[in-house]
Short mmCIF file of C-alpha atoms in Angstrom, two decimals:
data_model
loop_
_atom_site.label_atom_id
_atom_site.label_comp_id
_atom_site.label_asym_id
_atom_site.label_seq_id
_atom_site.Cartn_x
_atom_site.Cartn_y
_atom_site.Cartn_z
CA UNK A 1 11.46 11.00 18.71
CA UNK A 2 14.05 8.99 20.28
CA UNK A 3 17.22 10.98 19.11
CA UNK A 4 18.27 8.72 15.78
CA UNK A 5 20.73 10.66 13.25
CA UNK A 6 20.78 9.09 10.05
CA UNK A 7 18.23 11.38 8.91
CA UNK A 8 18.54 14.43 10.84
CA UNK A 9 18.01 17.32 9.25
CA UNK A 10 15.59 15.38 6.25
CA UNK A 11 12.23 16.60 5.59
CA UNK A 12 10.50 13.48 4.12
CA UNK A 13 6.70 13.83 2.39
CA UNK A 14 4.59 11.44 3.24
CA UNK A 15 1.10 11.08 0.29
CA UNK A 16 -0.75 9.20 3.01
CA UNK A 17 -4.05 9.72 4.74
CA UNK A 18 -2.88 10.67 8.34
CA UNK A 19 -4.82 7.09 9.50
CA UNK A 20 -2.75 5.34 7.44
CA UNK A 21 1.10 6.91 7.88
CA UNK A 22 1.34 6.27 11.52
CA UNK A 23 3.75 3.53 11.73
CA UNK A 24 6.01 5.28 8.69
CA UNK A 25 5.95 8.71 10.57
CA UNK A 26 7.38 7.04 13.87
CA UNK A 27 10.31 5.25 11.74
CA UNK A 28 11.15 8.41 9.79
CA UNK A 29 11.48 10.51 13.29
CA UNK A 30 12.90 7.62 14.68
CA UNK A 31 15.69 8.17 12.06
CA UNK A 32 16.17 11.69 12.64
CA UNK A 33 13.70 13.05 9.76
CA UNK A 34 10.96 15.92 9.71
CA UNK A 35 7.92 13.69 8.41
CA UNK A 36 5.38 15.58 6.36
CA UNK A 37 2.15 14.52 5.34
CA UNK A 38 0.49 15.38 1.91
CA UNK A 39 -2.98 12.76 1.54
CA UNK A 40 -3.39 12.40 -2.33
CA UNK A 41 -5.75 9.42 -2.67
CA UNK A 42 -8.00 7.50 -0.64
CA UNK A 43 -10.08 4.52 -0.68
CA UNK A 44 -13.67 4.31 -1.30
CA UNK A 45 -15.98 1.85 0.01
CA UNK A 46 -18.42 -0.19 -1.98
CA UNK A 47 -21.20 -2.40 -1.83
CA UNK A 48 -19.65 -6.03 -3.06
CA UNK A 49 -21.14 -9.12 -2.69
CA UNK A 50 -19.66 -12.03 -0.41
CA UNK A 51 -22.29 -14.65 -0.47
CA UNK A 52 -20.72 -16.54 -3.24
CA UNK A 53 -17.19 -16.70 -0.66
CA UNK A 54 -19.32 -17.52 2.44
CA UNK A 55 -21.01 -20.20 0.89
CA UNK A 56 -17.59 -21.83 -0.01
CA UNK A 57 -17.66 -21.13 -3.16
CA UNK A 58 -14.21 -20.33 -4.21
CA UNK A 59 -11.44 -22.78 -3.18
CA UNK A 60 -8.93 -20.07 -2.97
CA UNK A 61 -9.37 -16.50 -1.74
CA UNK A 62 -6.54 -13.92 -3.19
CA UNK A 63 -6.23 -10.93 -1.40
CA UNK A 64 -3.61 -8.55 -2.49
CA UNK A 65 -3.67 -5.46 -0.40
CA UNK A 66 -4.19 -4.47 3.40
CA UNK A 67 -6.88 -2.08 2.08
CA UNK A 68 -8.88 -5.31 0.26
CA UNK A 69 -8.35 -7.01 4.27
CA UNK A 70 -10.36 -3.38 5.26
CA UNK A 71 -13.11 -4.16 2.25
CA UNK A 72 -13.33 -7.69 4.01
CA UNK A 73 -13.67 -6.69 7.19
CA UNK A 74 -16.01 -4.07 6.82
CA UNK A 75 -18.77 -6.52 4.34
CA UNK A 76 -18.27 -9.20 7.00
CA UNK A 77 -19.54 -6.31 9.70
CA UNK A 78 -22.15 -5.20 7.56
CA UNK A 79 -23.29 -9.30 7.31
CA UNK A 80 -22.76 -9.48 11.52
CA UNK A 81 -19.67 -11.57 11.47
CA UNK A 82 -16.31 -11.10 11.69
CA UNK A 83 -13.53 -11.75 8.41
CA UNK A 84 -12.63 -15.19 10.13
CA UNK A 85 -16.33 -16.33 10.13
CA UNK A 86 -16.80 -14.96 6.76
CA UNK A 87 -14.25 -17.27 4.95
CA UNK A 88 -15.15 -20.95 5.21
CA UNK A 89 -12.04 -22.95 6.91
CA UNK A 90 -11.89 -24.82 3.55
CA UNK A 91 -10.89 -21.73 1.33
CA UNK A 92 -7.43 -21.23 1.31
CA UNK A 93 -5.97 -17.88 1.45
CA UNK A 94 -2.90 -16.49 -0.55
CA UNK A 95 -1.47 -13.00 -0.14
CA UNK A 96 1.29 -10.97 -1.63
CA UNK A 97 3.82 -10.72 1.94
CA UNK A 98 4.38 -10.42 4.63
CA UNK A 99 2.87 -7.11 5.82
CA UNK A 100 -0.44 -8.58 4.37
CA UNK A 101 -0.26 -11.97 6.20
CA UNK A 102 0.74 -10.20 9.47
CA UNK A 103 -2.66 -8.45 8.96
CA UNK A 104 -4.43 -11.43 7.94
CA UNK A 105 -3.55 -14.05 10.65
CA UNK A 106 -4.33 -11.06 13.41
CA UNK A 107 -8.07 -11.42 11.63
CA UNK A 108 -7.74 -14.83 13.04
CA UNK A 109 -7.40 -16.02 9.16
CA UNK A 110 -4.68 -18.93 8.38
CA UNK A 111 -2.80 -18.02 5.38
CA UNK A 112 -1.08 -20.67 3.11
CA UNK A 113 0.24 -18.52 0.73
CA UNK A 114 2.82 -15.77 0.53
CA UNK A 115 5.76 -14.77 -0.67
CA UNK A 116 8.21 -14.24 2.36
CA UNK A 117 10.50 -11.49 1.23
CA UNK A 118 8.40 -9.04 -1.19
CA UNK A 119 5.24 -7.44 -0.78
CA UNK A 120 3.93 -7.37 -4.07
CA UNK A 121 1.42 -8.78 -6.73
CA UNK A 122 4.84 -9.91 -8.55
CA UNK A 123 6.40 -11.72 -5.51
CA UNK A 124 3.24 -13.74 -5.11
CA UNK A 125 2.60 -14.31 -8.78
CA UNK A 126 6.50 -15.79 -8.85
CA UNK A 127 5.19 -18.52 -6.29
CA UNK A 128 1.68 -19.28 -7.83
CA UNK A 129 0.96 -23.23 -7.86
CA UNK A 130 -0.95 -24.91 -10.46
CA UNK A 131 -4.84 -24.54 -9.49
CA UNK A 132 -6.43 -27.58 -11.78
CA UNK A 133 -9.13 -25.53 -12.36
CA UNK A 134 -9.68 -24.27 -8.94
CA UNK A 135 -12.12 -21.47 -8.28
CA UNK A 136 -10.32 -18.48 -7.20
CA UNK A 137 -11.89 -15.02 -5.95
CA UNK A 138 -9.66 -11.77 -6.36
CA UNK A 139 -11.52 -9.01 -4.81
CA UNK A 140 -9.04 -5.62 -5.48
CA UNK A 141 -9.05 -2.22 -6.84
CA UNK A 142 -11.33 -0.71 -9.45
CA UNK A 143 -7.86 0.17 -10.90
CA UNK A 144 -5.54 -2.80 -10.27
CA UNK A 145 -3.46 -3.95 -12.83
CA UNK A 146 -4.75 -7.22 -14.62
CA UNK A 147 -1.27 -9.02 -14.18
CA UNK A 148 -2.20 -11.21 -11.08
CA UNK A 149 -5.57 -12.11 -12.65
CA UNK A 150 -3.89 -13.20 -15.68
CA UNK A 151 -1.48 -14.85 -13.62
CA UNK A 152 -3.97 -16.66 -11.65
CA UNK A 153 -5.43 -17.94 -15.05
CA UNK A 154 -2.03 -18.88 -16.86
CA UNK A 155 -1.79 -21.25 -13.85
CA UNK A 156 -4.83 -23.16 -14.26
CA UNK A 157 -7.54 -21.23 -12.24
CA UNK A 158 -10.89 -20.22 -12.65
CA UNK A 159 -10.65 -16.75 -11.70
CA UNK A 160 -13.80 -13.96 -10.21
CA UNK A 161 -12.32 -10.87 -10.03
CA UNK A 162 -14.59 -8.52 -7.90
CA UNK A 163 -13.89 -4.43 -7.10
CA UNK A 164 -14.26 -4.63 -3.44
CA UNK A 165 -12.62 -0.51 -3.37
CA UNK A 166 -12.47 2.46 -5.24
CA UNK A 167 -9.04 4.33 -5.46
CA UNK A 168 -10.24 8.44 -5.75
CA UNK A 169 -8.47 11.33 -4.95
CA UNK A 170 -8.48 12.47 -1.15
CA UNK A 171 -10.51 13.11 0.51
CA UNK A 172 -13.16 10.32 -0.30
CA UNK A 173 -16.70 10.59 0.07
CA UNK A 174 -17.52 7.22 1.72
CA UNK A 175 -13.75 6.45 3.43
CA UNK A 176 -12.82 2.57 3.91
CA UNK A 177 -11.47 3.28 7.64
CA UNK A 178 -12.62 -0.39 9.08
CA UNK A 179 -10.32 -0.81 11.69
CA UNK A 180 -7.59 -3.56 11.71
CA UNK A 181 -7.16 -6.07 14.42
CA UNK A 182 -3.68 -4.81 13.66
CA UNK A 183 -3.33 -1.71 16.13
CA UNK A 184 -1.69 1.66 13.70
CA UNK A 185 -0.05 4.43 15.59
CA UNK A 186 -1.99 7.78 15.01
CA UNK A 187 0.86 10.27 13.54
CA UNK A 188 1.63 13.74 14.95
CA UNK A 189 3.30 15.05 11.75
CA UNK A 190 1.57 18.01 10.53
CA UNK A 191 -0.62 17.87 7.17
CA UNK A 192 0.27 19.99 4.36
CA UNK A 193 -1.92 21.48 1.31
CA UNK A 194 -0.77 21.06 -1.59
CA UNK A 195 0.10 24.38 -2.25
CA UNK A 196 2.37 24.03 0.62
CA UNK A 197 4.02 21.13 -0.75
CA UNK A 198 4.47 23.11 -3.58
CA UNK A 199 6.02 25.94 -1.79
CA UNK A 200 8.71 23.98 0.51
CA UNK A 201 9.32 22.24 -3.32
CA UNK A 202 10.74 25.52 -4.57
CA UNK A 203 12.19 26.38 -1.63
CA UNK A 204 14.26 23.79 -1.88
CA UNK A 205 13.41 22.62 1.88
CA UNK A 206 11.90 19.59 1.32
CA UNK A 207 14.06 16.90 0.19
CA UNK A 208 11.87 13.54 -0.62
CA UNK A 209 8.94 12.44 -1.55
CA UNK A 210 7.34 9.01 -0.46
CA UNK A 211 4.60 7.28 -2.79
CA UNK A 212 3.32 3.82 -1.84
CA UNK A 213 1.07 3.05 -4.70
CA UNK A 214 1.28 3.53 -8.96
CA UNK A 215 -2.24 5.61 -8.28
CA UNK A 216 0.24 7.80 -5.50
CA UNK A 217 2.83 8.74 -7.71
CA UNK A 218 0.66 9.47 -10.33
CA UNK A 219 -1.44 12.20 -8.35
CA UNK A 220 1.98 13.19 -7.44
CA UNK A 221 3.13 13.65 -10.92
CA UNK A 222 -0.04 15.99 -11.55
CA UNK A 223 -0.34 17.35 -8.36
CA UNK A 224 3.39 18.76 -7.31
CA UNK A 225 5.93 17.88 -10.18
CA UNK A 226 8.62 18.80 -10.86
CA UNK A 227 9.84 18.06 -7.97
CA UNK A 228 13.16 19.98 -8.36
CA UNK A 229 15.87 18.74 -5.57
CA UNK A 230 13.35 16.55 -3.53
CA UNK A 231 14.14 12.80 -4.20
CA UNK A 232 11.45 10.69 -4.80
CA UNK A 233 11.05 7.39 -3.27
CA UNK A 234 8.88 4.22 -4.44
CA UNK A 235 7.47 1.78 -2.50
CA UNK A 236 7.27 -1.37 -4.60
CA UNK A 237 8.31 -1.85 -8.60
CA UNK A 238 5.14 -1.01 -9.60
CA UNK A 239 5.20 2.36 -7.86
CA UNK A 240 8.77 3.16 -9.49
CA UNK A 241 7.41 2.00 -13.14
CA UNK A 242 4.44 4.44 -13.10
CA UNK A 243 6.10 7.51 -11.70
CA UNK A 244 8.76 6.68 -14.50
CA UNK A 245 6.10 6.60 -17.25
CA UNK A 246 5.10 9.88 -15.40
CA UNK A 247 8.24 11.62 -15.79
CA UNK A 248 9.42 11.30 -12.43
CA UNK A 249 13.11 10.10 -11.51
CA UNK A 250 13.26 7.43 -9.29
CA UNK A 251 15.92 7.91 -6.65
CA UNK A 252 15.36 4.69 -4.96
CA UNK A 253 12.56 1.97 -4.50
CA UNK A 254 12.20 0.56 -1.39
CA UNK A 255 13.75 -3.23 -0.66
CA UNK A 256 11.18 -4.04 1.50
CA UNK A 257 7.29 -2.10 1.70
CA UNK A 258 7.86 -1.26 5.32
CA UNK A 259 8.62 1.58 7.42
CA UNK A 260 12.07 0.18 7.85
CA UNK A 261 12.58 -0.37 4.23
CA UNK A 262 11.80 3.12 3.28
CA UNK A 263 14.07 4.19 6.19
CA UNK A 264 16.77 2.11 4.43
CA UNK A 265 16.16 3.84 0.56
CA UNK A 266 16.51 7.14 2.23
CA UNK A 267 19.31 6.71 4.36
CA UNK A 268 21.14 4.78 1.15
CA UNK A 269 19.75 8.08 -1.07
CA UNK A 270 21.13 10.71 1.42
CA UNK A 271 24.31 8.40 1.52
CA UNK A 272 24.74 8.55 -2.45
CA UNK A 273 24.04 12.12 -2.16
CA UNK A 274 26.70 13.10 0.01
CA UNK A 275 29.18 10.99 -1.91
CA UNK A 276 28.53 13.31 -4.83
CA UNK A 277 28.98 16.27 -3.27
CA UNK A 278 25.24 16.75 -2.22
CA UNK A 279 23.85 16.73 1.16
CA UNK A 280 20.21 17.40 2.10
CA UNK A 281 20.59 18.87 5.94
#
C-alpha cells in the first residue's frame, strides 16, 4: 500500500472470488482502506454450443459481461482455437463499456460497439442501431435480465439468446477461471466466512459493503443483512435496484464499474458521513 488517506481507517467488504477482486483490493489500499473479502457467488461453466457463431452465422455477436468473454474463451480452447479465431472477421461485436472492450480487443477481437462512459446492459441498449433483421447471438447468464434481449428485438434483430454461465453460490463446482489476455493482480486481503462478516457487522467494525452484481447483493441480503452501520455500495443501477427490492439501503452506486469508481462512491460516502456528524475511522 502506497500510503493514500482518503480511506484510512475504512474496512471495505469485498463479495468477490479472491481471482476476481485483485485490481479492486489494490485501489481500496491504495486509498487508505482495510479490503476484506467475502466470495458469495461464482460462475459455473457449461457446455454451449459455438458452431452456429463460427460458421458466421450471426451478423452481430453481443457480449455483455467479462465473465461471458471467460465462457468464450474457454469453448474456443475446448474447439483448439483462440476467441479471435472463433468469431468470423465479418461478425461484428457490441459490448456494454469500456471495461468489457478493454478485455475484448486484448483477445485480439475488434469491437464496434460500446457505450463509452457506462458499463452496463442499459448504456449499450441506449446506443442500439437498427439491425434490419440482423441475426444477433447473446450468449449471458442463466439469470440475466431479459431487457437487452428485448432490446435487441425492439430494434429490429433476430435475436439467439444462449446461457453460456451459470451464476451459483460460491464456491462452484465446475469454476469459469479461463484466464484473460487481460493480466488481474492476485489480492492479499484476507478471506472472511461469513460468520465473520457477520461478527465485524455487529461489531460495528466494518463499515461497507461492495456488491458488483443484482445476484451479489441478493446473497448479501440473505447471507449478512442487516447490515447495521456498514454502508453498502452498488456497482451499476441494476445492482442498487435489486438490493433495494431486497431491503437494503443504498448509500451510493458507483459512477463508473471500476476500481476507481468505487474508490470515488466511498470516498463521496465517508465524505457525506462526516458532514453529518458520522465518521467511519
Amino acid at each position: 500500500m502506497s500510503g493514500g488517506t482518503q480511506l484510512r481507517g475504512m474496512s471495505v467488504l469485498v463479495t468477490r472470488s479472491p481471482d476476481r477482486s485483485g485490481a479492486l483490493v489494490g485501489a481500496l489500499e491504495e486509498a487508505g482502506a482495510e479490503a476484506l473479502l467475502l466470495p458469495l457467488i461464482d460462475f459455473e461453466a457449461v457446455d454451449f454450443p459455438v458452431e452456429a457463431l463460427a460458421r458466421g452465422d450471426y451478423a452481430w455477436l453481443v457480449v455483455s459481461s467479462i465473465t461471458t468473454v471467460r465462457a468464450l474463451k474457454a469453448a474456443a480452447a475446448a474447439r483448439g482455437t483462440s476467441l479471435a479465431e472463433l468469431v468470423p472477421n465479418q461478425t461484428r461485436v457490441a459490448t456494454i463499456g469500456p471495461s468489457s472492450r478493454k478485455v475484448l480487443e486484448a483477445e485480439g477481437l475488434q469491437v464496434d460497439l460500446a457505450p463509452e462512459d457506462r458499463q452496463s446492459a442499459a448504456g449499450l441498449i441506449e446506443i442500439l442501431p437498427q439491425f434490419g433483421g440482423a441475426a444477433v447471438w447473446l450468449p449471458q447468464s442463466d439469470i440475466a435480465a431479459p431487457a437487452l434481449a428485448e432490446a435487441l428485438r425492439t430494434a429490429g434483430a433476430t435475436v439467439t439468446v444462449c446461457t453460456a454461465y451459470r451464476t451459483v453460490d460460491y464456491p462452484a463446482r465446475r469454476r469459469l477461471s479461463t484466464e484473460l489476455a487481460v493480466g488481474l493482480p492476485d489480492p492479499a486481503a484476507p478471506v472472511l466466512s461469513v460468520a465473520q462478516a457477520r461478527e465485524r457487522i455487529a461489531q460495528g467494525s466494518l463499515h461497507a459493503v461492495v456488491a458488483a452484481s443484482p445476484s451479489a447483493a441478493s446473497r448479501i441480503a440473505t447471507a449478512l443483512a442487516p447490515l447495521g452501520a456498514a454502508k453498502f455500495i452498488a456497482i451499476g443501477e441494476p445492482t442498487a435496484e435489486q438490493a433495494a427490492r431486497d431491503g437494503i439501503v443504498v448509500a451510493a452506486t458507483a459512477a463508473q464499474p471500476t476500481p476507481e469508481g468505487i474508490v470515488r462512491a466511498l470516498i463521496d460516502v465517508r465524505g457525506n458521513s462526516s458532514a453529518h456528524g458520522r465518521t467511519t475511522s
